[in-house]
JSON list of C-alpha atoms in Angstrom, two decimals:
[
{"chain": "A", "resi": 1, "resn": "MET", "atom": "CA", "xyz": [92.04, 100.98, 55.11]},
{"chain": "A", "resi": 2, "resn": "LEU", "atom": "CA", "xyz": [94.76, 103.80, 55.52]},
{"chain": "A", "resi": 3, "resn": "ALA", "atom": "CA", "xyz": [95.91, 104.97, 58.73]},
{"chain": "A", "resi": 4, "resn": "GLN", "atom": "CA", "xyz": [97.23, 108.18, 59.18]},
{"chain": "A", "resi": 5, "resn": "PHE", "atom": "CA", "xyz": [98.89, 109.22, 62.34]},
{"chain": "A", "resi": 6, "resn": "VAL", "atom": "CA", "xyz": [98.86, 113.08, 63.30]},
{"chain": "A", "resi": 7, "resn": "LEU", "atom": "CA", "xyz": [102.47, 114.47, 63.99]},
{"chain": "A", "resi": 8, "resn": "PHE", "atom": "CA", "xyz": [103.13, 118.30, 66.04]},
{"chain": "A", "resi": 9, "resn": "ASP", "atom": "CA", "xyz": [105.83, 120.71, 67.51]},
{"chain": "A", "resi": 10, "resn": "GLY", "atom": "CA", "xyz": [106.13, 118.66, 70.77]},
{"chain": "A", "resi": 11, "resn": "PHE", "atom": "CA", "xyz": [104.79, 115.64, 70.23]},
{"chain": "A", "resi": 12, "resn": "ASP", "atom": "CA", "xyz": [104.94, 112.41, 72.19]},
{"chain": "A", "resi": 13, "resn": "PRO", "atom": "CA", "xyz": [106.65, 109.85, 70.34]},
{"chain": "A", "resi": 14, "resn": "LEU", "atom": "CA", "xyz": [106.31, 106.44, 72.36]},
{"chain": "A", "resi": 15, "resn": "ASP", "atom": "CA", "xyz": [101.81, 108.32, 71.93]},
{"chain": "A", "resi": 16, "resn": "VAL", "atom": "CA", "xyz": [102.68, 107.88, 67.79]},
{"chain": "A", "resi": 17, "resn": "ILE", "atom": "CA", "xyz": [105.28, 104.89, 67.15]},
{"chain": "A", "resi": 18, "resn": "ALA", "atom": "CA", "xyz": [103.51, 101.81, 69.56]},
{"chain": "A", "resi": 19, "resn": "PRO", "atom": "CA", "xyz": [100.24, 102.86, 68.81]},
{"chain": "A", "resi": 20, "resn": "TYR", "atom": "CA", "xyz": [102.70, 102.88, 64.36]},
{"chain": "A", "resi": 21, "resn": "GLU", "atom": "CA", "xyz": [104.11, 99.39, 65.13]},
{"chain": "A", "resi": 22, "resn": "VAL", "atom": "CA", "xyz": [100.99, 97.90, 65.78]},
{"chain": "A", "resi": 23, "resn": "LEU", "atom": "CA", "xyz": [99.14, 98.46, 62.75]},
{"chain": "A", "resi": 24, "resn": "GLY", "atom": "CA", "xyz": [102.08, 98.62, 60.94]},
{"chain": "A", "resi": 25, "resn": "ALA", "atom": "CA", "xyz": [102.45, 94.89, 61.75]},
{"chain": "A", "resi": 26, "resn": "GLY", "atom": "CA", "xyz": [98.74, 95.27, 60.91]},
{"chain": "A", "resi": 27, "resn": "GLY", "atom": "CA", "xyz": [99.55, 95.35, 57.88]},
{"chain": "A", "resi": 28, "resn": "THR", "atom": "CA", "xyz": [102.22, 93.68, 56.93]},
{"chain": "A", "resi": 29, "resn": "VAL", "atom": "CA", "xyz": [99.76, 90.15, 58.84]},
{"chain": "A", "resi": 30, "resn": "THR", "atom": "CA", "xyz": [96.52, 91.02, 56.22]},
{"chain": "A", "resi": 31, "resn": "GLY", "atom": "CA", "xyz": [99.76, 91.43, 52.93]},
{"chain": "A", "resi": 32, "resn": "GLY", "atom": "CA", "xyz": [98.80, 95.13, 52.93]},
{"chain": "A", "resi": 33, "resn": "SER", "atom": "CA", "xyz": [95.43, 95.47, 53.42]},
{"chain": "A", "resi": 34, "resn": "LEU", "atom": "CA", "xyz": [96.27, 98.24, 55.82]},
{"chain": "A", "resi": 35, "resn": "GLU", "atom": "CA", "xyz": [98.54, 101.60, 55.52]},
{"chain": "A", "resi": 36, "resn": "VAL", "atom": "CA", "xyz": [100.01, 103.62, 57.54]},
{"chain": "A", "resi": 37, "resn": "GLU", "atom": "CA", "xyz": [101.45, 107.35, 56.76]},
{"chain": "A", "resi": 38, "resn": "LEU", "atom": "CA", "xyz": [102.84, 110.08, 59.51]},
{"chain": "A", "resi": 39, "resn": "VAL", "atom": "CA", "xyz": [101.39, 113.30, 58.94]},
{"chain": "A", "resi": 40, "resn": "SER", "atom": "CA", "xyz": [101.23, 116.66, 59.31]},
{"chain": "A", "resi": 41, "resn": "ALA", "atom": "CA", "xyz": [98.98, 120.27, 59.41]},
{"chain": "A", "resi": 42, "resn": "GLU", "atom": "CA", "xyz": [101.24, 121.35, 57.33]},
{"chain": "A", "resi": 43, "resn": "GLY", "atom": "CA", "xyz": [102.46, 118.61, 54.94]},
{"chain": "A", "resi": 44, "resn": "GLU", "atom": "CA", "xyz": [105.88, 116.17, 54.46]},
{"chain": "A", "resi": 45, "resn": "ARG", "atom": "CA", "xyz": [108.46, 118.14, 57.56]},
{"chain": "A", "resi": 46, "resn": "GLU", "atom": "CA", "xyz": [111.06, 117.46, 60.30]},
{"chain": "A", "resi": 47, "resn": "VAL", "atom": "CA", "xyz": [108.55, 117.35, 63.12]},
{"chain": "A", "resi": 48, "resn": "PRO", "atom": "CA", "xyz": [110.77, 117.66, 66.58]},
{"chain": "A", "resi": 49, "resn": "SER", "atom": "CA", "xyz": [108.79, 116.15, 69.31]},
{"chain": "A", "resi": 50, "resn": "GLY", "atom": "CA", "xyz": [109.50, 117.10, 72.59]},
{"chain": "A", "resi": 51, "resn": "VAL", "atom": "CA", "xyz": [112.13, 114.37, 73.57]},
{"chain": "A", "resi": 52, "resn": "ALA", "atom": "CA", "xyz": [114.92, 116.45, 72.14]},
{"chain": "A", "resi": 53, "resn": "PRO", "atom": "CA", "xyz": [116.97, 115.44, 69.87]},
{"chain": "A", "resi": 54, "resn": "VAL", "atom": "CA", "xyz": [114.49, 112.79, 68.47]},
{"chain": "A", "resi": 55, "resn": "SER", "atom": "CA", "xyz": [111.75, 113.91, 65.67]},
{"chain": "A", "resi": 56, "resn": "LEU", "atom": "CA", "xyz": [109.52, 112.23, 62.87]},
{"chain": "A", "resi": 57, "resn": "ARG", "atom": "CA", "xyz": [109.35, 112.81, 59.34]},
{"chain": "A", "resi": 58, "resn": "ALA", "atom": "CA", "xyz": [106.06, 113.50, 58.05]},
{"chain": "A", "resi": 59, "resn": "THR", "atom": "CA", "xyz": [106.29, 112.47, 54.45]},
{"chain": "A", "resi": 60, "resn": "GLY", "atom": "CA", "xyz": [102.47, 114.10, 53.66]},
{"chain": "A", "resi": 61, "resn": "ARG", "atom": "CA", "xyz": [99.37, 116.22, 54.96]},
{"chain": "A", "resi": 62, "resn": "LEU", "atom": "CA", "xyz": [96.41, 115.28, 57.66]},
{"chain": "A", "resi": 63, "resn": "ASP", "atom": "CA", "xyz": [93.81, 114.63, 54.77]},
{"chain": "A", "resi": 64, "resn": "PRO", "atom": "CA", "xyz": [90.16, 113.21, 56.30]},
{"chain": "A", "resi": 65, "resn": "GLU", "atom": "CA", "xyz": [89.22, 111.88, 52.79]},
{"chain": "A", "resi": 66, "resn": "ARG", "atom": "CA", "xyz": [91.45, 109.64, 52.59]},
{"chain": "A", "resi": 67, "resn": "ALA", "atom": "CA", "xyz": [92.18, 108.73, 55.48]},
{"chain": "A", "resi": 68, "resn": "ASP", "atom": "CA", "xyz": [89.75, 106.01, 57.43]},
{"chain": "A", "resi": 69, "resn": "LEU", "atom": "CA", "xyz": [91.55, 106.45, 60.46]},
{"chain": "A", "resi": 70, "resn": "VAL", "atom": "CA", "xyz": [93.07, 108.96, 62.32]},
{"chain": "A", "resi": 71, "resn": "ILE", "atom": "CA", "xyz": [95.53, 109.75, 64.99]},
{"chain": "A", "resi": 72, "resn": "VAL", "atom": "CA", "xyz": [96.29, 111.51, 68.21]},
{"chain": "A", "resi": 73, "resn": "PRO", "atom": "CA", "xyz": [99.06, 111.65, 69.81]},
{"chain": "A", "resi": 74, "resn": "GLY", "atom": "CA", "xyz": [99.07, 113.57, 72.88]},
{"chain": "A", "resi": 75, "resn": "ALA", "atom": "CA", "xyz": [102.43, 115.91, 73.95]},
{"chain": "A", "resi": 76, "resn": "MET", "atom": "CA", "xyz": [105.74, 115.32, 75.63]},
{"chain": "A", "resi": 77, "resn": "GLY", "atom": "CA", "xyz": [106.78, 118.09, 78.50]},
{"chain": "A", "resi": 78, "resn": "ARG", "atom": "CA", "xyz": [105.77, 118.74, 82.09]},
{"chain": "A", "resi": 79, "resn": "MET", "atom": "CA", "xyz": [103.04, 117.22, 83.49]},
{"chain": "A", "resi": 80, "resn": "PRO", "atom": "CA", "xyz": [100.51, 120.06, 84.76]},
{"chain": "A", "resi": 81, "resn": "THR", "atom": "CA", "xyz": [99.04, 120.15, 88.44]},
{"chain": "A", "resi": 82, "resn": "ASP", "atom": "CA", "xyz": [96.01, 121.97, 87.79]},
{"chain": "A", "resi": 83, "resn": "ALA", "atom": "CA", "xyz": [93.73, 122.71, 84.41]},
{"chain": "A", "resi": 84, "resn": "GLU", "atom": "CA", "xyz": [95.03, 126.01, 84.13]},
{"chain": "A", "resi": 85, "resn": "ASP", "atom": "CA", "xyz": [98.60, 125.48, 84.27]},
{"chain": "A", "resi": 86, "resn": "HIS", "atom": "CA", "xyz": [99.84, 127.12, 81.36]},
{"chain": "A", "resi": 87, "resn": "ARG", "atom": "CA", "xyz": [103.70, 127.63, 81.54]},
{"chain": "A", "resi": 88, "resn": "ASP", "atom": "CA", "xyz": [105.24, 126.96, 78.25]},
{"chain": "A", "resi": 89, "resn": "ASP", "atom": "CA", "xyz": [107.15, 123.77, 79.26]},
{"chain": "A", "resi": 90, "resn": "SER", "atom": "CA", "xyz": [103.51, 122.11, 80.00]},
{"chain": "A", "resi": 91, "resn": "VAL", "atom": "CA", "xyz": [101.92, 119.76, 78.47]},
{"chain": "A", "resi": 92, "resn": "LEU", "atom": "CA", "xyz": [98.70, 121.93, 77.77]},
{"chain": "A", "resi": 93, "resn": "THR", "atom": "CA", "xyz": [101.05, 124.66, 76.09]},
{"chain": "A", "resi": 94, "resn": "ILE", "atom": "CA", "xyz": [102.43, 122.34, 73.82]},
{"chain": "A", "resi": 95, "resn": "LEU", "atom": "CA", "xyz": [98.97, 120.83, 72.60]},
{"chain": "A", "resi": 96, "resn": "VAL", "atom": "CA", "xyz": [97.30, 124.69, 72.72]},
{"chain": "A", "resi": 97, "resn": "ARG", "atom": "CA", "xyz": [100.20, 125.82, 70.31]},
{"chain": "A", "resi": 98, "resn": "ALA", "atom": "CA", "xyz": [99.54, 123.10, 68.16]},
{"chain": "A", "resi": 99, "resn": "LEU", "atom": "CA", "xyz": [96.09, 124.12, 68.09]},
{"chain": "A", "resi": 100, "resn": "GLY", "atom": "CA", "xyz": [97.06, 127.74, 66.49]},
{"chain": "A", "resi": 101, "resn": "THR", "atom": "CA", "xyz": [98.07, 125.94, 63.18]},
{"chain": "A", "resi": 102, "resn": "GLU", "atom": "CA", "xyz": [95.03, 124.08, 60.31]},
{"chain": "A", "resi": 103, "resn": "LEU", "atom": "CA", "xyz": [95.75, 121.58, 62.51]},
{"chain": "A", "resi": 104, "resn": "ALA", "atom": "CA", "xyz": [92.38, 122.62, 64.45]},
{"chain": "A", "resi": 105, "resn": "ALA", "atom": "CA", "xyz": [89.80, 122.87, 61.51]},
{"chain": "A", "resi": 106, "resn": "LEU", "atom": "CA", "xyz": [91.96, 120.27, 59.49]},
{"chain": "A", "resi": 107, "resn": "LEU", "atom": "CA", "xyz": [90.64, 117.57, 63.14]},
{"chain": "A", "resi": 108, "resn": "LYS", "atom": "CA", "xyz": [87.52, 118.89, 62.53]},
{"chain": "A", "resi": 109, "resn": "GLU", "atom": "CA", "xyz": [86.93, 118.24, 59.40]},
{"chain": "A", "resi": 110, "resn": "ALA", "atom": "CA", "xyz": [88.18, 114.56, 60.31]},
{"chain": "A", "resi": 111, "resn": "MET", "atom": "CA", "xyz": [86.07, 114.25, 63.70]},
{"chain": "A", "resi": 112, "resn": "ASP", "atom": "CA", "xyz": [82.47, 114.81, 60.72]},
{"chain": "A", "resi": 113, "resn": "ARG", "atom": "CA", "xyz": [83.35, 113.27, 58.58]},
{"chain": "A", "resi": 114, "resn": "PRO", "atom": "CA", "xyz": [80.97, 110.14, 58.19]},
{"chain": "A", "resi": 115, "resn": "GLY", "atom": "CA", "xyz": [83.22, 107.15, 57.53]},
{"chain": "A", "resi": 116, "resn": "LEU", "atom": "CA", "xyz": [86.18, 107.52, 59.52]},
{"chain": "A", "resi": 117, "resn": "THR", "atom": "CA", "xyz": [87.29, 107.00, 63.41]},
{"chain": "A", "resi": 118, "resn": "VAL", "atom": "CA", "xyz": [89.13, 110.21, 65.15]},
{"chain": "A", "resi": 119, "resn": "ALA", "atom": "CA", "xyz": [91.79, 107.26, 67.56]},
{"chain": "A", "resi": 120, "resn": "SER", "atom": "CA", "xyz": [93.71, 109.52, 70.64]},
{"chain": "A", "resi": 121, "resn": "VAL", "atom": "CA", "xyz": [96.10, 108.19, 72.85]},
{"chain": "A", "resi": 122, "resn": "CYS", "atom": "CA", "xyz": [96.92, 109.90, 75.82]},
{"chain": "A", "resi": 123, "resn": "GLY", "atom": "CA", "xyz": [96.83, 114.02, 75.52]},
{"chain": "A", "resi": 124, "resn": "GLY", "atom": "CA", "xyz": [95.84, 113.50, 72.38]},
{"chain": "A", "resi": 125, "resn": "SER", "atom": "CA", "xyz": [92.04, 112.91, 73.79]},
{"chain": "A", "resi": 126, "resn": "LEU", "atom": "CA", "xyz": [92.86, 117.16, 75.45]},
{"chain": "A", "resi": 127, "resn": "LEU", "atom": "CA", "xyz": [93.89, 118.48, 72.06]},
{"chain": "A", "resi": 128, "resn": "LEU", "atom": "CA", "xyz": [90.34, 116.95, 70.39]},
{"chain": "A", "resi": 129, "resn": "GLY", "atom": "CA", "xyz": [88.80, 118.52, 73.82]},
{"chain": "A", "resi": 130, "resn": "PHE", "atom": "CA", "xyz": [90.89, 122.14, 73.27]},
{"chain": "A", "resi": 131, "resn": "ALA", "atom": "CA", "xyz": [89.10, 121.72, 70.44]},
{"chain": "A", "resi": 132, "resn": "GLY", "atom": "CA", "xyz": [86.02, 121.99, 70.90]},
{"chain": "A", "resi": 133, "resn": "LEU", "atom": "CA", "xyz": [85.20, 118.52, 69.47]},
{"chain": "A", "resi": 134, "resn": "LEU", "atom": "CA", "xyz": [84.72, 116.02, 72.73]},
{"chain": "A", "resi": 135, "resn": "THR", "atom": "CA", "xyz": [82.00, 117.93, 74.37]},
{"chain": "A", "resi": 136, "resn": "GLY", "atom": "CA", "xyz": [79.72, 115.14, 75.62]},
{"chain": "A", "resi": 137, "resn": "ARG", "atom": "CA", "xyz": [81.44, 112.01, 74.72]},
{"chain": "A", "resi": 138, "resn": "PRO", "atom": "CA", "xyz": [83.25, 109.94, 76.75]},
{"chain": "A", "resi": 139, "resn": "ALA", "atom": "CA", "xyz": [86.86, 110.17, 76.67]},
{"chain": "A", "resi": 140, "resn": "THR", "atom": "CA", "xyz": [90.24, 109.62, 79.18]},
{"chain": "A", "resi": 141, "resn": "THR", "atom": "CA", "xyz": [93.72, 110.68, 78.99]},
{"chain": "A", "resi": 142, "resn": "HIS", "atom": "CA", "xyz": [96.53, 110.39, 80.75]},
{"chain": "A", "resi": 143, "resn": "PRO", "atom": "CA", "xyz": [95.17, 110.55, 85.03]},
{"chain": "A", "resi": 144, "resn": "LEU", "atom": "CA", "xyz": [97.52, 113.83, 85.61]},
{"chain": "A", "resi": 145, "resn": "GLY", "atom": "CA", "xyz": [94.95, 115.86, 82.52]},
{"chain": "A", "resi": 146, "resn": "MET", "atom": "CA", "xyz": [91.45, 114.22, 83.73]},
{"chain": "A", "resi": 147, "resn": "THR", "atom": "CA", "xyz": [90.66, 117.43, 85.36]},
{"chain": "A", "resi": 148, "resn": "ALA", "atom": "CA", "xyz": [91.60, 119.77, 82.46]},
{"chain": "A", "resi": 149, "resn": "LEU", "atom": "CA", "xyz": [89.77, 117.01, 79.47]},
{"chain": "A", "resi": 150, "resn": "ALA", "atom": "CA", "xyz": [86.89, 117.44, 82.18]},
{"chain": "A", "resi": 151, "resn": "ARG", "atom": "CA", "xyz": [87.08, 121.78, 81.09]},
{"chain": "A", "resi": 152, "resn": "THR", "atom": "CA", "xyz": [86.67, 120.73, 78.10]},
{"chain": "A", "resi": 153, "resn": "GLY", "atom": "CA", "xyz": [82.72, 119.25, 77.96]},
{"chain": "A", "resi": 154, "resn": "ALA", "atom": "CA", "xyz": [83.91, 115.91, 77.85]},
{"chain": "A", "resi": 155, "resn": "GLN", "atom": "CA", "xyz": [82.49, 113.35, 79.75]},
{"chain": "A", "resi": 156, "resn": "VAL", "atom": "CA", "xyz": [86.01, 111.91, 81.79]},
{"chain": "A", "resi": 157, "resn": "VAL", "atom": "CA", "xyz": [85.82, 107.86, 82.38]},
{"chain": "A", "resi": 158, "resn": "ASP", "atom": "CA", "xyz": [87.92, 106.20, 84.05]},
{"chain": "A", "resi": 159, "resn": "ALA", "atom": "CA", "xyz": [89.09, 103.36, 81.19]},
{"chain": "A", "resi": 160, "resn": "ARG", "atom": "CA", "xyz": [93.06, 102.22, 79.50]},
{"chain": "A", "resi": 161, "resn": "VAL", "atom": "CA", "xyz": [90.49, 102.42, 76.42]},
{"chain": "A", "resi": 162, "resn": "ILE", "atom": "CA", "xyz": [87.55, 103.95, 75.04]},
{"chain": "A", "resi": 163, "resn": "ASP", "atom": "CA", "xyz": [85.42, 103.51, 71.99]},
{"chain": "A", "resi": 164, "resn": "ASP", "atom": "CA", "xyz": [82.21, 105.41, 71.24]},
{"chain": "A", "resi": 165, "resn": "GLY", "atom": "CA", "xyz": [81.81, 104.46, 67.94]},
{"chain": "A", "resi": 166, "resn": "ASP", "atom": "CA", "xyz": [84.00, 106.98, 65.41]},
{"chain": "A", "resi": 167, "resn": "LEU", "atom": "CA", "xyz": [86.01, 107.77, 68.99]},
{"chain": "A", "resi": 168, "resn": "ILE", "atom": "CA", "xyz": [88.44, 105.73, 70.20]},
{"chain": "A", "resi": 169, "resn": "CYS", "atom": "CA", "xyz": [90.72, 107.35, 73.34]},
{"chain": "A", "resi": 170, "resn": "GLY", "atom": "CA", "xyz": [93.08, 105.89, 74.74]},
{"chain": "A", "resi": 171, "resn": "ALA", "atom": "CA", "xyz": [94.50, 106.55, 78.53]},
{"chain": "A", "resi": 172, "resn": "GLY", "atom": "CA", "xyz": [98.04, 106.69, 79.77]},
{"chain": "A", "resi": 173, "resn": "VAL", "atom": "CA", "xyz": [101.32, 105.99, 76.92]},
{"chain": "A", "resi": 174, "resn": "THR", "atom": "CA", "xyz": [101.77, 103.01, 77.28]},
{"chain": "A", "resi": 175, "resn": "SER", "atom": "CA", "xyz": [97.19, 102.38, 76.54]},
{"chain": "A", "resi": 176, "resn": "GLY", "atom": "CA", "xyz": [98.84, 102.97, 72.26]},
{"chain": "A", "resi": 177, "resn": "LEU", "atom": "CA", "xyz": [99.59, 99.06, 71.91]},
{"chain": "A", "resi": 178, "resn": "ASP", "atom": "CA", "xyz": [95.70, 98.99, 73.06]},
{"chain": "A", "resi": 179, "resn": "VAL", "atom": "CA", "xyz": [94.19, 101.54, 71.54]},
{"chain": "A", "resi": 180, "resn": "GLY", "atom": "CA", "xyz": [96.75, 100.07, 68.25]},
{"chain": "A", "resi": 181, "resn": "LEU", "atom": "CA", "xyz": [95.27, 96.46, 69.52]},
{"chain": "A", "resi": 182, "resn": "TYR", "atom": "CA", "xyz": [91.92, 97.23, 70.14]},
{"chain": "A", "resi": 183, "resn": "LEU", "atom": "CA", "xyz": [91.51, 98.98, 66.53]},
{"chain": "A", "resi": 184, "resn": "LEU", "atom": "CA", "xyz": [93.10, 95.79, 64.48]},
{"chain": "A", "resi": 185, "resn": "GLU", "atom": "CA", "xyz": [90.86, 92.99, 66.62]},
{"chain": "A", "resi": 186, "resn": "ARG", "atom": "CA", "xyz": [87.32, 95.94, 65.92]},
{"chain": "A", "resi": 187, "resn": "GLU", "atom": "CA", "xyz": [88.96, 96.55, 61.94]},
{"chain": "A", "resi": 188, "resn": "LEU", "atom": "CA", "xyz": [90.75, 93.23, 60.45]},
{"chain": "A", "resi": 189, "resn": "GLY", "atom": "CA", "xyz": [88.81, 90.80, 62.51]},
{"chain": "A", "resi": 190, "resn": "PRO", "atom": "CA", "xyz": [90.32, 88.91, 66.03]},
{"chain": "A", "resi": 191, "resn": "GLN", "atom": "CA", "xyz": [92.86, 86.80, 64.43]},
{"chain": "A", "resi": 192, "resn": "VAL", "atom": "CA", "xyz": [94.82, 89.94, 62.99]},
{"chain": "A", "resi": 193, "resn": "ALA", "atom": "CA", "xyz": [94.85, 90.98, 66.74]},
{"chain": "A", "resi": 194, "resn": "HIS", "atom": "CA", "xyz": [95.88, 87.66, 67.93]},
{"chain": "A", "resi": 195, "resn": "ALA", "atom": "CA", "xyz": [98.90, 87.20, 65.62]},
{"chain": "A", "resi": 196, "resn": "VAL", "atom": "CA", "xyz": [100.08, 90.53, 66.15]},
{"chain": "A", "resi": 197, "resn": "GLU", "atom": "CA", "xyz": [99.69, 90.27, 69.59]},
{"chain": "A", "resi": 198, "resn": "GLN", "atom": "CA", "xyz": [101.40, 87.11, 69.10]},
{"chain": "A", "resi": 199, "resn": "LEU", "atom": "CA", "xyz": [104.50, 88.94, 67.13]},
{"chain": "A", "resi": 200, "resn": "ILE", "atom": "CA", "xyz": [104.61, 92.35, 69.63]},
{"chain": "A", "resi": 201, "resn": "ALA", "atom": "CA", "xyz": [104.79, 89.65, 72.82]},
{"chain": "A", "resi": 202, "resn": "TYR", "atom": "CA", "xyz": [101.79, 91.56, 74.26]},
{"chain": "A", "resi": 203, "resn": "GLU", "atom": "CA", "xyz": [98.38, 91.16, 75.44]},
{"chain": "A", "resi": 204, "resn": "ARG", "atom": "CA", "xyz": [96.31, 94.18, 75.06]},
{"chain": "A", "resi": 205, "resn": "ARG", "atom": "CA", "xyz": [95.28, 95.01, 78.95]},
{"chain": "A", "resi": 206, "resn": "GLY", "atom": "CA", "xyz": [91.91, 95.71, 79.83]},
{"chain": "A", "resi": 207, "resn": "THR", "atom": "CA", "xyz": [87.67, 96.01, 79.01]},
{"chain": "A", "resi": 208, "resn": "VAL", "atom": "CA", "xyz": [87.06, 98.72, 76.59]},
{"chain": "A", "resi": 209, "resn": "TRP", "atom": "CA", "xyz": [84.92, 100.60, 77.77]},
{"chain": "A", "resi": 210, "resn": "ARG", "atom": "CA", "xyz": [80.88, 101.38, 75.47]},
{"chain": "A", "resi": 211, "resn": "ASN", "atom": "CA", "xyz": [78.26, 103.09, 76.73]},
{"chain": "A", "resi": 212, "resn": "THR", "atom": "CA", "xyz": [76.30, 99.33, 76.47]},
{"chain": "A", "resi": 213, "resn": "GLY", "atom": "CA", "xyz": [74.43, 97.40, 78.39]},
{"chain": "A", "resi": 214, "resn": "SER", "atom": "CA", "xyz": [74.05, 97.91, 82.00]},
{"chain": "A", "resi": 215, "resn": "VAL", "atom": "CA", "xyz": [74.71, 100.38, 84.03]},
{"chain": "A", "resi": 216, "resn": "PRO", "atom": "CA", "xyz": [76.23, 99.46, 87.42]},
{"chain": "A", "resi": 217, "resn": "VAL", "atom": "CA", "xyz": [73.98, 100.07, 90.76]},
{"chain": "A", "resi": 218, "resn": "ALA", "atom": "CA", "xyz": [76.90, 102.27, 92.95]},
{"chain": "A", "resi": 219, "resn": "ALA", "atom": "CA", "xyz": [78.06, 100.73, 95.77]}
]
């Protein structure tokens, strides 16, 4: 199984590093059944994050034909106070700029390919939403991005992790740990996820929201 982590200029490094380490540990404890890669739309290059001078090196191009999991981070910048705040240093502007590359088409290809799961962390769901890929689908993001996410046509749910089949969404920045652990449990089993929890001394938080079961009655 191959997990590809998407990098773009201005990405939030914690959105990438936390689930990357979790999934990488999953590969270790299973003897290599899960591989992780850092990729970009342009291919191999040094990719600056939104936290100077931190950068990560993409070792290849995002390839939806090869990947089984594609993990999409958000951006690091000034958090907007409303959905129309698009100043140059805002998270929304950085995400829109990223979609001016080949990334939008590659993400659509990933979302359209049967058998591939796309997971977002924090503002990664906004990136997918701005690309027109979340219409009518349950999704979550950083609390300050919920209004912007709703305007993309997504069904906004206030949950830490959402499972909508081939789409997994995590809320705030630290939810990357929970997304990673949930992906391990779902794809490789609870014993693998538990072993990694013990390794990193962290237990996944909250109930994973899914559109199944009884619907609670409003108070």
